Structure formats: structure tokens, C-alpha cells
Coordinates of C-alpha atoms in Angstrom, one line a residue:
X1 CA -56.4 29.2 42.3
X2 CA -57.0 29.9 45.7
X3 CA -59.6 28.4 47.9
X4 CA -61.9 30.6 50.1
X5 CA -65.1 29.2 51.8
X6 CA -68.4 30.3 50.3
X7 CA -70.1 32.0 53.5
X8 CA -70.9 35.8 54.5
X9 CA -73.6 38.0 53.4
X10 CA -74.7 37.6 50.2
X11 CA -76.7 40.8 48.6
X12 CA -77.3 39.7 45.0
X13 CA -76.6 36.2 43.3
X14 CA -76.2 35.5 39.6
X15 CA -76.7 32.0 38.1
X16 CA -74.8 31.3 34.6
X17 CA -75.1 27.8 33.1
X18 CA -72.3 26.7 31.1
X19 CA -71.8 23.5 29.3
X20 CA -68.4 21.8 29.8
X21 CA -67.1 18.7 28.2
X22 CA -66.2 16.4 30.8
X23 CA -63.1 14.9 29.0
X24 CA -62.0 18.2 27.4
X25 CA -60.6 18.4 23.8
X26 CA -62.8 19.5 20.5
X27 CA -63.2 15.9 19.4
X28 CA -64.9 14.4 22.5
X29 CA -68.3 13.1 22.0
X30 CA -71.4 15.1 22.9
X31 CA -72.6 12.4 25.4
X32 CA -70.0 13.6 27.8
X33 CA -71.2 16.9 27.9
X34 CA -72.4 18.1 31.3
X35 CA -74.2 21.5 32.5
X36 CA -72.4 23.1 35.4
X37 CA -74.1 25.9 37.4
X38 CA -71.9 28.8 38.2
X39 CA -72.9 31.2 40.9
X40 CA -71.7 34.8 41.0
X41 CA -72.6 36.6 44.5
X42 CA -72.0 40.3 45.3
X43 CA -71.5 41.3 49.3
X44 CA -72.1 44.0 51.5
X45 CA -68.5 44.9 51.5
X46 CA -68.2 45.5 47.5
X47 CA -66.5 42.0 46.6
X48 CA -67.9 39.5 44.2
X49 CA -67.5 35.8 44.4
X50 CA -67.7 33.3 41.7
X51 CA -68.8 29.8 42.9
X52 CA -70.0 26.4 41.5
X53 CA -72.6 24.5 42.6
X54 CA -70.2 21.5 42.6
X55 CA -67.7 23.0 44.8
X56 CA -69.7 24.8 47.5
X57 CA -67.1 25.0 50.1
X58 CA -64.9 27.6 48.0
X59 CA -64.7 30.5 45.6
X60 CA -63.5 29.8 42.2
X61 CA -62.7 33.6 41.7
X62 CA -63.2 36.7 43.8
X63 CA -63.3 40.1 42.0
X64 CA -62.4 43.5 44.2
X65 CA -63.2 47.0 43.1
X66 CA -66.5 48.2 44.5
X67 CA -66.2 50.0 48.0
X68 CA -69.8 49.6 48.5
X69 CA -72.4 47.0 48.5
X70 CA -73.2 45.1 45.2
X71 CA -76.7 45.4 44.2
X72 CA -76.6 43.8 40.7
X73 CA -74.9 41.6 38.6
X74 CA -75.5 40.3 34.8
X75 CA -73.6 38.1 32.7
X76 CA -73.4 39.5 29.1
X77 CA -75.8 37.8 26.7
X78 CA -73.0 38.2 24.1
X79 CA -69.7 37.0 25.6
X80 CA -70.1 34.3 28.5
X81 CA -66.8 35.6 30.0
X82 CA -68.0 39.1 30.7
X83 CA -70.3 40.4 33.3
X84 CA -71.5 43.8 34.7
X85 CA -72.1 44.7 38.4
X86 CA -73.5 47.9 40.2
X87 CA -73.1 49.0 43.6
X88 CA -74.0 51.5 46.3
X89 CA -70.4 53.1 45.6
X90 CA -72.0 55.0 42.4
X91 CA -70.5 52.9 40.1
X92 CA -71.2 50.3 37.4
X93 CA -68.1 47.9 36.4
X94 CA -67.3 45.6 33.6
X95 CA -65.5 42.4 34.7
X96 CA -63.9 39.4 32.8
X97 CA -63.8 35.9 34.1
X98 CA -60.3 35.2 35.1
X99 CA -59.3 38.8 35.7
X100 CA -59.8 39.8 39.4
X101 CA -59.9 43.4 38.2
X102 CA -62.4 45.2 36.3
X103 CA -62.0 46.0 32.7
X104 CA -63.7 49.3 32.8
X105 CA -65.6 51.4 35.6
X106 CA -68.4 53.6 34.8
X107 CA -69.4 56.6 37.2
X108 CA -73.0 57.3 37.8
X109 CA -74.3 60.6 39.3
X110 CA -73.8 60.8 42.9
X111 CA -76.4 58.3 43.7
X112 CA -76.3 54.4 44.6
X113 CA -77.0 52.4 41.3
X114 CA -79.6 49.9 42.3
X115 CA -79.7 47.6 39.1
X116 CA -77.8 47.0 35.8
X117 CA -78.9 45.2 32.7
X118 CA -77.4 44.4 29.3
X119 CA -79.3 45.5 26.3
X120 CA -80.3 42.2 24.3
X121 CA -79.5 43.8 21.0
X122 CA -76.4 45.7 21.1
X123 CA -73.1 44.1 22.7
X124 CA -71.8 47.5 24.1
X125 CA -75.1 48.9 25.4
X126 CA -76.4 48.4 29.0
X127 CA -78.6 50.4 31.3
X128 CA -78.9 51.2 35.0
X129 CA -81.3 52.9 37.5
X130 CA -80.3 54.8 40.4
X131 CA -81.5 55.5 44.0
X132 CA -82.6 59.0 42.9
X133 CA -85.0 57.8 40.2
X134 CA -82.6 58.2 37.3
X135 CA -82.5 56.0 34.1
X136 CA -79.1 56.1 32.4
X137 CA -78.3 54.1 29.1
X138 CA -74.6 53.6 28.8
X139 CA -72.9 52.5 25.2
X140 CA -69.0 52.0 26.1
X141 CA -68.4 52.1 22.4
X142 CA -69.4 55.8 22.4
X143 CA -68.2 57.1 25.9
X144 CA -67.2 55.7 29.1
X145 CA -67.2 59.1 31.0
X146 CA -71.0 59.5 30.8
X147 CA -74.3 57.7 29.7
X148 CA -75.5 58.3 26.0
X149 CA -78.9 58.9 27.7
X150 CA -80.3 60.2 30.9
X151 CA -83.7 60.2 32.2
X152 CA -84.9 61.5 35.5
X153 CA -88.2 60.7 37.0
X154 CA -89.5 63.2 39.7
X155 CA -92.7 61.8 41.0
X156 CA -91.7 57.9 41.4
X157 CA -88.5 56.0 41.5
X158 CA -87.1 52.9 40.0
X159 CA -85.5 49.9 41.8
X160 CA -85.3 47.6 38.8
X161 CA -84.5 47.7 35.0
X162 CA -85.6 45.3 32.5
X163 CA -85.2 45.5 28.6
X164 CA -87.8 44.2 26.2
X165 CA -86.5 41.9 23.4
X166 CA -87.3 43.4 19.7
X167 CA -87.5 40.9 16.8

């Protein structure tokens, strides 16, 4: 693991709570379990850095792939090792902790992607909104080349997206 100083211009930060056993091993007692706070931050230069509140002077991991500012990040509600990011470079990227390169890249229209959110009911579906007012729903089990649903708003713009939990 390379150590890097945690400084610079952070555009977006994402918190992730994990339960980690202080002693390790499957038979360790519950009272030795601690909650660690991980922070993923997206930067103006397109990098994503994972930090821990316990080690504030260094990055735990860095992810490179975006060539524009990172505007949004979200951990998968189904797999704690996966997260998605969106950027001013018109792309959405799927990442896995421990891998510095993206797993998948999704090309939006020729507009900045301002926000991205996982669907709370389906592990392969996420939504995104663009600077031009487009809502895109992607299902990477169906296609990685184009959204399964696109909707453009003409008289208003969107800057964020939130799924409602059903059931």
C-alpha cells in the first residue's frame, strides 16, 4: 500500500461505515468488533481517494480513470466493495475496492454527469442526471452501452437524484 498525504481540493466525499474485527478471524468475540469510517473523495483532477478517519495523513487507495472533476460517488447497497462515480468527463464508472482501474465505464450523452445513485431494489440498476437536464436509468445486466431509460426535461434542470424505497 502506497502512502499519500490526504490534501487537495475535494469536490465530493462519501462516507462508508464498516464493521471490522480488531483481532481478525471468524471465531473472535463480538466485543472486539469496532466500527471504522472510510471516506472516499472525488477531486477536481478526476481522482478518487479512499481514506480512513484513523489514518488521516495518507490515502488507503487511489483510483484513476476520470479525466474531469468527480461530482458524485455512492457505495453499492448490495456489495460493500463496489461503488460508482460520475464526472464532468461525461462518464459513470463502476469501481471495486482493491482495484485501481474501473470495472466498467458508461458513456452518458455529451453532458457532464452531475449525480449518480444506486437503485435500492436492484443490484445492477443505477440512475444518473446530466447537466443538460437528462435523467438516465442504466441496467448493466442489460446494456453497458446505453441507458435502458432516458428522459429529458425541457423547462427545468436536475442536479441530484434520489430513489424512493418501495416495500
